[in-house]
Coordinates of C-alpha atoms in Angstrom, one line a residue:
M1 CA 4.8 -85.3 130.0
N2 CA 6.2 -87.5 127.2
F3 CA 4.3 -90.8 127.1
I4 CA 5.9 -92.0 123.8
T5 CA 9.0 -94.0 124.6
I6 CA 9.6 -95.4 121.1
D7 CA 12.4 -94.0 119.1
L8 CA 10.8 -93.2 115.8
R9 CA 13.9 -92.4 113.9
P10 CA 14.8 -96.0 112.8
V11 CA 11.2 -96.4 111.8
L12 CA 11.2 -93.2 109.7
S13 CA 14.5 -94.1 108.1
I14 CA 13.2 -97.5 106.9
L15 CA 9.9 -96.0 105.8
G16 CA 11.8 -93.4 103.8
I17 CA 13.8 -96.1 102.0
F18 CA 10.6 -98.0 101.2
L19 CA 9.0 -94.8 99.8
V20 CA 12.0 -94.0 97.6
G21 CA 11.8 -97.6 96.3
L22 CA 8.1 -97.2 95.6
S23 CA 8.8 -94.0 93.7
A24 CA 11.3 -95.9 91.6
A25 CA 8.8 -98.6 90.9
M26 CA 6.4 -96.0 89.6
L27 CA 8.8 -95.3 86.7
I28 CA 8.0 -98.8 85.3
P29 CA 4.3 -98.1 84.5
A30 CA 5.3 -94.5 83.5
A31 CA 7.7 -96.0 80.8
T32 CA 4.9 -98.4 79.8
D33 CA 2.4 -95.6 79.2
L34 CA 5.1 -93.7 77.3
I35 CA 5.8 -96.7 75.0
Y36 CA 2.1 -97.2 74.3
G37 CA 1.6 -93.5 73.7
N38 CA -0.7 -92.9 76.7
L39 CA -0.6 -89.6 78.6
G40 CA -0.8 -91.5 81.8
W41 CA 3.0 -91.5 82.1
Q42 CA 2.7 -87.9 83.4
D43 CA 0.5 -89.1 86.3
F44 CA 3.1 -91.7 87.3
L45 CA 5.9 -89.2 87.0
I46 CA 4.1 -86.7 89.3
S47 CA 3.3 -89.6 91.7
A48 CA 7.0 -90.6 91.8
V49 CA 8.1 -87.1 92.5
I50 CA 5.6 -86.7 95.4
T51 CA 6.5 -90.1 96.8
S52 CA 10.3 -89.7 96.6
F53 CA 10.0 -86.2 98.2
F54 CA 8.3 -87.7 101.3
G55 CA 10.7 -90.7 101.3
L56 CA 13.8 -88.5 101.3
M57 CA 12.2 -86.2 103.9
F58 CA 11.6 -89.2 106.2
F59 CA 15.2 -90.4 105.6
L60 CA 16.8 -87.0 106.2
I61 CA 14.8 -86.5 109.4
S62 CA 16.3 -89.7 110.8
R63 CA 19.8 -89.1 109.4
G64 CA 22.6 -89.8 111.9
N65 CA 20.5 -92.2 113.8
E66 CA 22.5 -95.2 115.1
N67 CA 19.9 -96.8 117.3
K68 CA 18.8 -100.3 116.6
L69 CA 15.3 -101.3 115.8
N70 CA 13.6 -102.8 118.8
T71 CA 10.5 -105.0 119.0
K72 CA 8.1 -102.1 119.2
G73 CA 9.8 -100.5 116.3
A74 CA 9.5 -103.7 114.3
F75 CA 5.7 -103.8 115.0
L76 CA 5.5 -100.2 113.8
I77 CA 7.5 -100.9 110.6
V78 CA 5.4 -103.9 109.7
T79 CA 2.1 -102.0 110.2
L80 CA 3.0 -98.5 109.0
S81 CA 4.8 -99.7 105.9
W82 CA 1.7 -101.4 104.5
I83 CA -0.6 -98.4 105.4
I84 CA 1.8 -95.6 104.2
L85 CA 2.8 -97.5 101.0
S86 CA -0.9 -98.0 100.3
V87 CA -1.6 -94.3 100.6
F88 CA 1.2 -93.3 98.2
S89 CA 0.4 -96.2 95.9
S90 CA -3.0 -94.7 95.4
I91 CA -1.8 -91.5 93.9
P92 CA -1.5 -92.8 90.3
F93 CA -5.0 -94.2 90.6
L94 CA -6.3 -90.9 91.9
L95 CA -4.7 -88.9 89.1
S96 CA -5.8 -91.2 86.4
N97 CA -9.1 -90.8 84.5
N98 CA -10.2 -94.3 85.3
I99 CA -10.7 -94.1 89.1
L100 CA -12.3 -90.9 90.2
S101 CA -12.7 -90.9 94.0
L102 CA -10.2 -91.0 96.8
T103 CA -12.1 -94.0 98.3
D104 CA -11.8 -96.0 95.1
A105 CA -8.1 -95.1 94.6
F106 CA -7.2 -96.2 98.2
F107 CA -9.3 -99.4 97.9
E108 CA -7.6 -100.4 94.6
S109 CA -4.2 -99.6 96.1
V110 CA -4.8 -101.6 99.3
S111 CA -6.2 -104.5 97.3
G112 CA -3.1 -104.5 95.2
L113 CA -0.4 -104.3 97.9
T114 CA -2.2 -106.8 100.2
T115 CA -2.5 -109.2 97.1
T116 CA -6.3 -109.3 97.7
G117 CA -7.3 -108.7 94.1
S118 CA -10.7 -107.1 94.7
T119 CA -11.2 -104.3 92.2
I120 CA -13.5 -101.4 91.5
I121 CA -12.6 -101.3 87.8
N122 CA -15.5 -102.8 85.7
D123 CA -13.9 -102.7 82.3
L124 CA -10.1 -103.1 81.9
N125 CA -10.4 -102.4 78.2
N126 CA -10.8 -98.7 79.1
V127 CA -7.8 -98.6 81.4
S128 CA -4.3 -97.6 80.2
E129 CA -1.5 -100.2 80.0
G130 CA 0.4 -98.2 82.7
I131 CA -2.5 -98.7 85.2
I132 CA -2.7 -102.4 84.4
V133 CA 1.1 -102.7 85.0
W134 CA 0.8 -100.7 88.2
R135 CA -1.9 -102.9 89.6
S136 CA 0.1 -106.0 88.9
L137 CA 3.4 -104.6 90.1
L138 CA 1.8 -103.6 93.4
Q139 CA 0.7 -107.2 93.9
W140 CA 4.1 -108.5 92.9
L141 CA 5.9 -106.2 95.4
G142 CA 3.3 -107.0 98.0
G143 CA 4.0 -110.7 97.6
I144 CA 7.7 -110.1 98.3
G145 CA 6.9 -108.1 101.4
I146 CA 4.6 -110.9 102.6
I147 CA 7.1 -113.7 102.3
V148 CA 10.0 -111.7 103.8
S149 CA 7.8 -110.7 106.7
A150 CA 6.5 -114.2 107.2
V151 CA 10.0 -115.8 107.4
S152 CA 12.1 -113.1 109.1
I153 CA 9.9 -110.7 111.1
L154 CA 6.6 -112.3 112.3
P155 CA 8.2 -115.4 113.8
N156 CA 10.4 -113.2 116.0
L157 CA 7.4 -111.1 117.0
G158 CA 5.5 -114.2 118.0
V159 CA 2.4 -113.3 116.1
G160 CA -0.4 -115.9 115.8
G161 CA 1.8 -118.9 116.4
M162 CA 4.4 -117.9 113.8
Q163 CA 7.1 -118.5 116.3
L164 CA 6.9 -122.1 115.1
F165 CA 8.9 -120.9 112.1
K166 CA 11.7 -119.1 113.9
L167 CA 15.1 -119.5 112.5
E168 CA 17.5 -121.8 114.4
G169 CA 19.6 -119.8 116.8
S170 CA 17.3 -116.7 116.6
E171 CA 17.9 -116.0 120.3
S172 CA 21.0 -114.1 119.3
S173 CA 20.2 -110.8 117.6
E174 CA 23.8 -110.5 116.4
K175 CA 23.6 -113.7 114.5
L176 CA 19.9 -113.3 113.5
M177 CA 20.2 -110.1 111.5
P178 CA 22.8 -111.3 108.9
R179 CA 21.0 -114.6 108.6
T180 CA 17.7 -112.9 108.1
A181 CA 19.1 -110.6 105.5
S182 CA 20.7 -113.5 103.7
L183 CA 17.5 -115.5 103.7
A184 CA 15.5 -112.6 102.5
T185 CA 17.9 -112.1 99.6
E186 CA 17.7 -115.8 98.6
I187 CA 13.9 -115.7 98.8
I188 CA 13.7 -112.6 96.6
I189 CA 15.9 -114.2 94.0
L190 CA 13.8 -117.4 94.1
Y191 CA 10.6 -115.2 93.8
F192 CA 12.0 -113.5 90.7
I193 CA 13.1 -116.8 89.1
L194 CA 9.6 -118.3 89.7
S195 CA 8.0 -115.2 88.2
S196 CA 10.2 -115.4 85.1
V197 CA 9.5 -119.1 84.6
C198 CA 5.8 -118.5 85.1
A199 CA 5.8 -115.7 82.5
L200 CA 7.7 -117.9 80.0
M201 CA 5.2 -120.7 80.5
Y202 CA 2.3 -118.3 79.9
W203 CA 4.0 -117.1 76.8
F204 CA 4.3 -120.7 75.6
C205 CA 0.5 -121.0 76.2
G206 CA -0.2 -118.2 73.7
L207 CA -0.3 -115.1 75.8
S208 CA 1.4 -111.9 74.6
F209 CA 4.6 -110.7 76.3
F210 CA 2.5 -108.0 78.1
D211 CA -0.2 -110.4 79.3
S212 CA 2.3 -113.1 80.3
T213 CA 4.3 -110.6 82.4
I214 CA 1.2 -109.2 84.0
H215 CA -0.3 -112.6 85.0
A216 CA 3.0 -114.0 86.1
M217 CA 3.4 -111.2 88.6
T218 CA -0.1 -111.6 90.0
T219 CA 0.0 -115.5 90.0
I220 CA 3.3 -115.8 92.0
A221 CA 2.0 -113.1 94.4
T222 CA -1.4 -115.1 94.6
G223 CA -3.0 -111.7 93.9
G224 CA -5.4 -112.3 91.1
F225 CA -5.4 -109.0 89.2
S226 CA -5.7 -109.5 85.5
S227 CA -5.4 -107.5 82.3
N228 CA -8.6 -109.2 81.1
S229 CA -12.0 -108.2 82.5
E230 CA -13.0 -111.8 82.5
S231 CA -9.9 -112.9 84.3
I232 CA -8.0 -116.0 83.2
G233 CA -11.3 -117.5 81.8
G234 CA -11.3 -114.6 79.2
F235 CA -8.4 -116.1 77.4
N236 CA -10.2 -119.4 76.8
S237 CA -7.1 -121.5 77.0
H238 CA -7.1 -124.9 78.8
S239 CA -3.4 -125.2 78.8
L240 CA -3.1 -121.7 80.3
E241 CA -5.5 -122.7 83.1
Y242 CA -3.5 -125.8 84.0
V243 CA -0.2 -123.9 84.0
C244 CA -1.9 -121.3 86.2
I245 CA -3.1 -124.0 88.7
A246 CA 0.5 -125.3 89.0
F247 CA 2.0 -121.9 89.8
M248 CA -0.8 -120.9 92.2
I249 CA 0.0 -124.1 94.1
L250 CA 3.8 -123.5 94.0
S251 CA 3.2 -120.0 95.3
S252 CA 1.2 -121.3 98.2
L253 CA 3.9 -123.5 99.6
P254 CA 6.6 -122.3 102.1
F255 CA 9.4 -120.7 100.1
V256 CA 11.9 -121.7 102.8
L257 CA 11.3 -125.3 101.9
Y258 CA 12.2 -124.6 98.3
L259 CA 15.6 -123.4 99.5
K260 CA 16.0 -126.5 101.6
T261 CA 15.2 -128.6 98.6
I262 CA 17.8 -126.7 96.5
R263 CA 20.4 -127.2 99.3
G264 CA 20.1 -131.0 99.1
K265 CA 17.0 -131.9 101.2
P266 CA 14.6 -133.0 98.5
R267 CA 12.2 -134.6 101.0
A268 CA 11.7 -131.3 102.8
L269 CA 8.5 -130.4 100.9
F270 CA 7.0 -133.9 101.0
V271 CA 7.4 -134.5 104.8
D272 CA 6.3 -131.1 105.9
E273 CA 3.0 -131.3 107.9
Q274 CA 1.7 -128.0 106.6
V275 CA 2.3 -128.9 103.0
T276 CA 0.6 -132.3 103.3
G277 CA -2.3 -130.6 105.1
F278 CA -2.7 -128.1 102.3
F279 CA -2.9 -130.8 99.6
K280 CA -5.4 -132.8 101.7
T281 CA -7.6 -129.7 102.0
L282 CA -7.3 -129.0 98.3
L283 CA -8.1 -132.5 97.3
L284 CA -11.1 -132.8 99.7
S285 CA -12.6 -129.5 98.6
F286 CA -12.2 -130.5 94.9
L287 CA -13.7 -134.0 95.4
L288 CA -16.7 -132.7 97.4
I289 CA -17.7 -130.1 94.7
M290 CA -17.1 -132.6 91.9
V291 CA -19.5 -135.0 93.7
F292 CA -22.2 -132.4 94.1
L293 CA -21.9 -131.2 90.5
S294 CA -22.0 -134.8 89.2
F295 CA -25.7 -134.9 90.0
N296 CA -26.5 -132.1 87.5
D297 CA -28.2 -133.1 84.2
N298 CA -25.7 -131.2 82.1
F299 CA -22.6 -132.6 83.9
D300 CA -19.6 -132.8 81.6
F301 CA -16.6 -134.5 83.3
S302 CA -13.6 -132.9 81.6
S303 CA -14.8 -129.3 81.6
T304 CA -16.2 -129.6 85.2
L305 CA -13.0 -131.2 86.4
R306 CA -11.0 -128.3 84.9
N307 CA -13.3 -125.6 86.2
V308 CA -13.6 -127.0 89.7
L309 CA -9.9 -127.7 90.1
F310 CA -9.0 -124.2 88.9
N311 CA -11.5 -122.3 91.0
V312 CA -10.9 -124.3 94.1
T313 CA -7.2 -123.8 93.8
S314 CA -7.7 -120.1 93.1
I315 CA -9.8 -119.5 96.2
L316 CA -7.9 -121.8 98.6
T317 CA -4.6 -120.1 97.6
G318 CA -6.2 -116.7 97.9
T319 CA -5.3 -115.8 94.3
G320 CA -8.8 -115.0 93.1
Y321 CA -8.6 -115.7 89.4
T322 CA -11.9 -117.1 87.9
T323 CA -12.9 -119.1 84.9
S324 CA -16.6 -119.3 85.6
S325 CA -19.3 -118.1 88.0
Y326 CA -18.9 -120.7 90.7
D327 CA -21.6 -119.0 92.8
D328 CA -24.1 -120.5 90.3
W329 CA -23.0 -124.1 91.2
G330 CA -25.5 -124.5 94.0
T331 CA -25.6 -124.0 97.8
P332 CA -23.2 -126.9 98.7
A333 CA -20.5 -125.5 96.4
I334 CA -21.1 -121.9 97.8
I335 CA -20.6 -123.2 101.4
I336 CA -17.4 -125.0 100.4
F337 CA -16.0 -122.0 98.6
L338 CA -16.9 -119.8 101.6
A339 CA -15.1 -122.2 103.9
I340 CA -11.9 -122.4 101.9
T341 CA -11.9 -118.6 101.5
F342 CA -10.9 -118.5 105.2
I343 CA -8.2 -121.2 105.1
G344 CA -5.5 -119.9 102.7
G345 CA -2.2 -121.7 101.9
C346 CA 0.9 -122.2 104.0
A347 CA 2.8 -119.9 106.2
G348 CA 5.9 -118.6 104.5
S349 CA 4.2 -118.2 101.2
T350 CA 2.4 -115.3 99.5
T351 CA -1.1 -116.5 100.7
C352 CA -3.1 -115.1 103.6
G353 CA -6.1 -116.3 105.5
I354 CA -6.0 -118.5 108.6
K355 CA -3.3 -120.7 107.1
V356 CA -3.2 -124.4 107.2
F357 CA -0.8 -124.7 110.2
R358 CA -3.1 -122.9 112.5
L359 CA -6.0 -125.3 111.7
Q360 CA -3.6 -128.2 112.3
V361 CA -2.5 -126.7 115.7
L362 CA -6.2 -126.3 116.6
L363 CA -7.0 -129.9 115.7
K364 CA -4.0 -131.2 117.7
N365 CA -4.9 -129.1 120.7
S366 CA -8.6 -130.2 120.5
G367 CA -7.4 -133.9 120.4
Q368 CA -5.2 -133.3 123.4
V369 CA -8.2 -131.8 125.3
M370 CA -10.4 -134.7 124.4
N371 CA -7.7 -137.2 125.6
K372 CA -7.4 -135.4 128.9
L373 CA -11.2 -135.7 129.4
I374 CA -10.9 -139.4 128.9
S375 CA -7.6 -139.9 130.7
P376 CA -7.0 -137.0 133.1
N377 CA -3.6 -138.3 134.3
R378 CA -2.3 -139.0 130.8
V379 CA 0.5 -136.7 129.7
T380 CA 0.9 -136.0 126.0
N381 CA 3.3 -133.7 124.2
H382 CA 2.2 -132.9 120.7
K383 CA 4.7 -131.9 118.1
Y384 CA 4.5 -130.0 114.9
N385 CA 7.1 -130.8 112.3
G386 CA 9.3 -132.0 115.1
E387 CA 8.8 -128.9 117.3
N388 CA 7.0 -129.0 120.6
L389 CA 3.7 -127.3 120.6
T390 CA 4.2 -125.2 123.7
L391 CA 1.4 -123.5 125.6
E392 CA 2.6 -120.1 124.3
I393 CA 2.2 -121.3 120.7
V394 CA -1.2 -122.8 121.3
E395 CA -2.4 -119.7 123.1
S396 CA -1.0 -117.5 120.3
V397 CA -2.9 -119.5 117.6
M398 CA -6.1 -119.5 119.6
T399 CA -5.9 -115.7 120.1
F400 CA -5.4 -115.2 116.4
L401 CA -8.4 -117.4 115.5
F402 CA -10.6 -115.6 118.1
I403 CA -9.6 -112.2 116.7
F404 CA -9.9 -113.4 113.1
F405 CA -13.5 -114.5 113.5
V406 CA -14.6 -111.6 115.7
T407 CA -13.3 -109.2 113.1
F408 CA -15.1 -111.2 110.4
V409 CA -18.4 -110.9 112.3
I410 CA -18.0 -107.2 113.0
I411 CA -17.1 -106.3 109.4
A412 CA -20.0 -108.4 108.1
L413 CA -22.4 -106.7 110.5
I414 CA -21.2 -103.2 109.5
L415 CA -21.5 -104.1 105.8
S416 CA -25.1 -105.3 106.3
F417 CA -25.8 -101.9 108.0
T418 CA -24.7 -100.2 104.8
G419 CA -27.5 -101.9 102.9
L420 CA -25.8 -104.9 101.4
D421 CA -27.5 -108.3 101.5
I422 CA -26.4 -111.0 103.9
L423 CA -24.5 -113.1 101.3
T424 CA -22.7 -110.1 100.0
S425 CA -21.8 -108.9 103.5
I426 CA -20.6 -112.3 104.7
S427 CA -18.5 -113.1 101.6
A428 CA -17.1 -109.5 101.4
S429 CA -16.0 -109.7 105.0
A430 CA -14.4 -113.1 104.4
T431 CA -12.7 -112.2 101.2
S432 CA -11.2 -109.0 102.6
I433 CA -9.7 -110.4 105.9
S434 CA -8.5 -113.5 104.0
N435 CA -7.1 -111.4 101.1
V436 CA -8.8 -113.6 98.4
G437 CA -10.5 -111.1 96.0
P438 CA -13.9 -112.1 94.6
G439 CA -16.9 -112.6 96.8
L440 CA -20.3 -114.3 96.2
G441 CA -23.6 -113.1 94.9
N442 CA -24.9 -110.7 92.3
I443 CA -22.9 -107.6 93.5
I444 CA -19.3 -108.8 94.2
G445 CA -19.4 -112.3 92.8
P446 CA -16.8 -113.8 90.4
S447 CA -18.4 -112.0 87.4
Y448 CA -18.7 -108.6 89.2
S449 CA -16.5 -105.9 90.8
F450 CA -16.7 -103.9 94.0
A451 CA -17.5 -100.7 92.2
E452 CA -21.2 -100.6 93.2
I453 CA -20.9 -101.1 97.0
P454 CA -21.3 -98.0 99.3
E455 CA -18.2 -95.9 100.0
L456 CA -18.3 -96.7 103.7
A457 CA -18.2 -100.4 102.8
K458 CA -15.1 -99.8 100.7
W459 CA -13.3 -98.2 103.7
V460 CA -14.4 -101.0 106.0
L461 CA -13.1 -103.6 103.5
S462 CA -9.8 -101.7 103.1
F463 CA -9.4 -101.9 106.9
G464 CA -10.2 -105.6 106.7
M465 CA -7.6 -106.2 103.9
L466 CA -4.9 -104.5 105.9
A467 CA -5.8 -106.2 109.1
G468 CA -5.8 -109.6 107.5
R469 CA -2.5 -109.0 105.7
L470 CA -0.9 -107.9 108.9
E471 CA -2.1 -111.0 110.8
F472 CA -4.5 -108.9 112.9
L473 CA -2.4 -108.8 116.1
T474 CA 0.5 -106.9 114.4
F475 CA -2.1 -104.4 113.3
L476 CA -4.1 -104.1 116.5
V477 CA -1.2 -104.0 119.0
I478 CA -0.2 -100.5 118.0
F479 CA -3.6 -99.2 119.1
S480 CA -2.8 -100.5 122.7
R481 CA -2.0 -97.7 125.2
S482 CA 0.7 -99.9 126.8
F483 CA 2.5 -100.2 123.4
W484 CA 3.4 -96.5 123.5
K485 CA 4.7 -96.5 127.1

């Protein structure tokens, strides 16, 4: 008896196109290694051939298919694309001399595509230019996928309250598809323009063309991979850090609002509840840590202000760049950094985590519950950016938050069973499901990598990174028996 009722041909067709595109992207680091005289170009060429072979095979298997992609197919595409692309993206790492094990190669690949930024590479000086480009390119491509999914796919799947951001008139699939494709194209163009401007600004700050390009890709993607083992702090440039802060913030705001601003609605960014909530969170976190650090005997206002603003922005946006070991700033600072690790930026940006709008929905719903306790007969209809907060949206957000924190606890417990200390286990779990990058402590802190953690922990964290990037429900729903009926 055939229990699978999903037509996999449209799914395979799209996956095939993605793999062919990925194989083409591999030619960029191959050319880089060739230019710099590294033998690594051969690894990328072999990887491109393998990836394109499977991509063409998937595409040919589904050739002649005229069926439209349904909701179940969309769930499969969103989930399988991240997993399969992560597998094939790991091939260059596996073939290189820098990353030896399959576990490390897959971990680095997942961390790149999900824009997490956790790494198992200790010394980037011993890594070929091609590998450095590949890491950054993975994050840049991952960032594109994140935004396009957030504005065109997840809202229509109703994942975690994302239906709040549905396109107007999305009830009609005939009208939705062309509009979605047009919006995705506009966002990709905007993404490329922002990346180019960021690279130019970095170049003005004194970085080489190579370093400017690398960091522009990982900044706009809020990924955090660097060409310097000491991250942005290794360049010792104050102007660079302030430019980086600006672009990390820009990348954490809804890209759709940029398009509205360009189309003649300049107030769109400033009146959006999610944007104002993001800036309030950023300001509050910054001020609290500044106050705590001001009691230190060696407090220097200008350097402390710059370091706190940079690192708070980096962690809140999920970028993961560092300029100093902020886990040495004391317990209050560690608690705040751990808290903002969960939050993330705005929906419709390249950031991950809970996202500001879900916390705002939680607060609005909590206020409504409190009001009903005080006045049971009082009827209140809360709105979010002018949209009614329906029971469906609230329940979707609450379900997301529940699964988010249950996953966090389970991963932290598993990590502790592998022998990691409690701070490392908690921060590693938080940074993986929130796709931030660095953790806390003397093993995975801002000055360290994930190279020394056990292999099982790396697989668990890879799962966490994928689940977090896929908004949990999108990832978990395909494991439901009813999904395949």
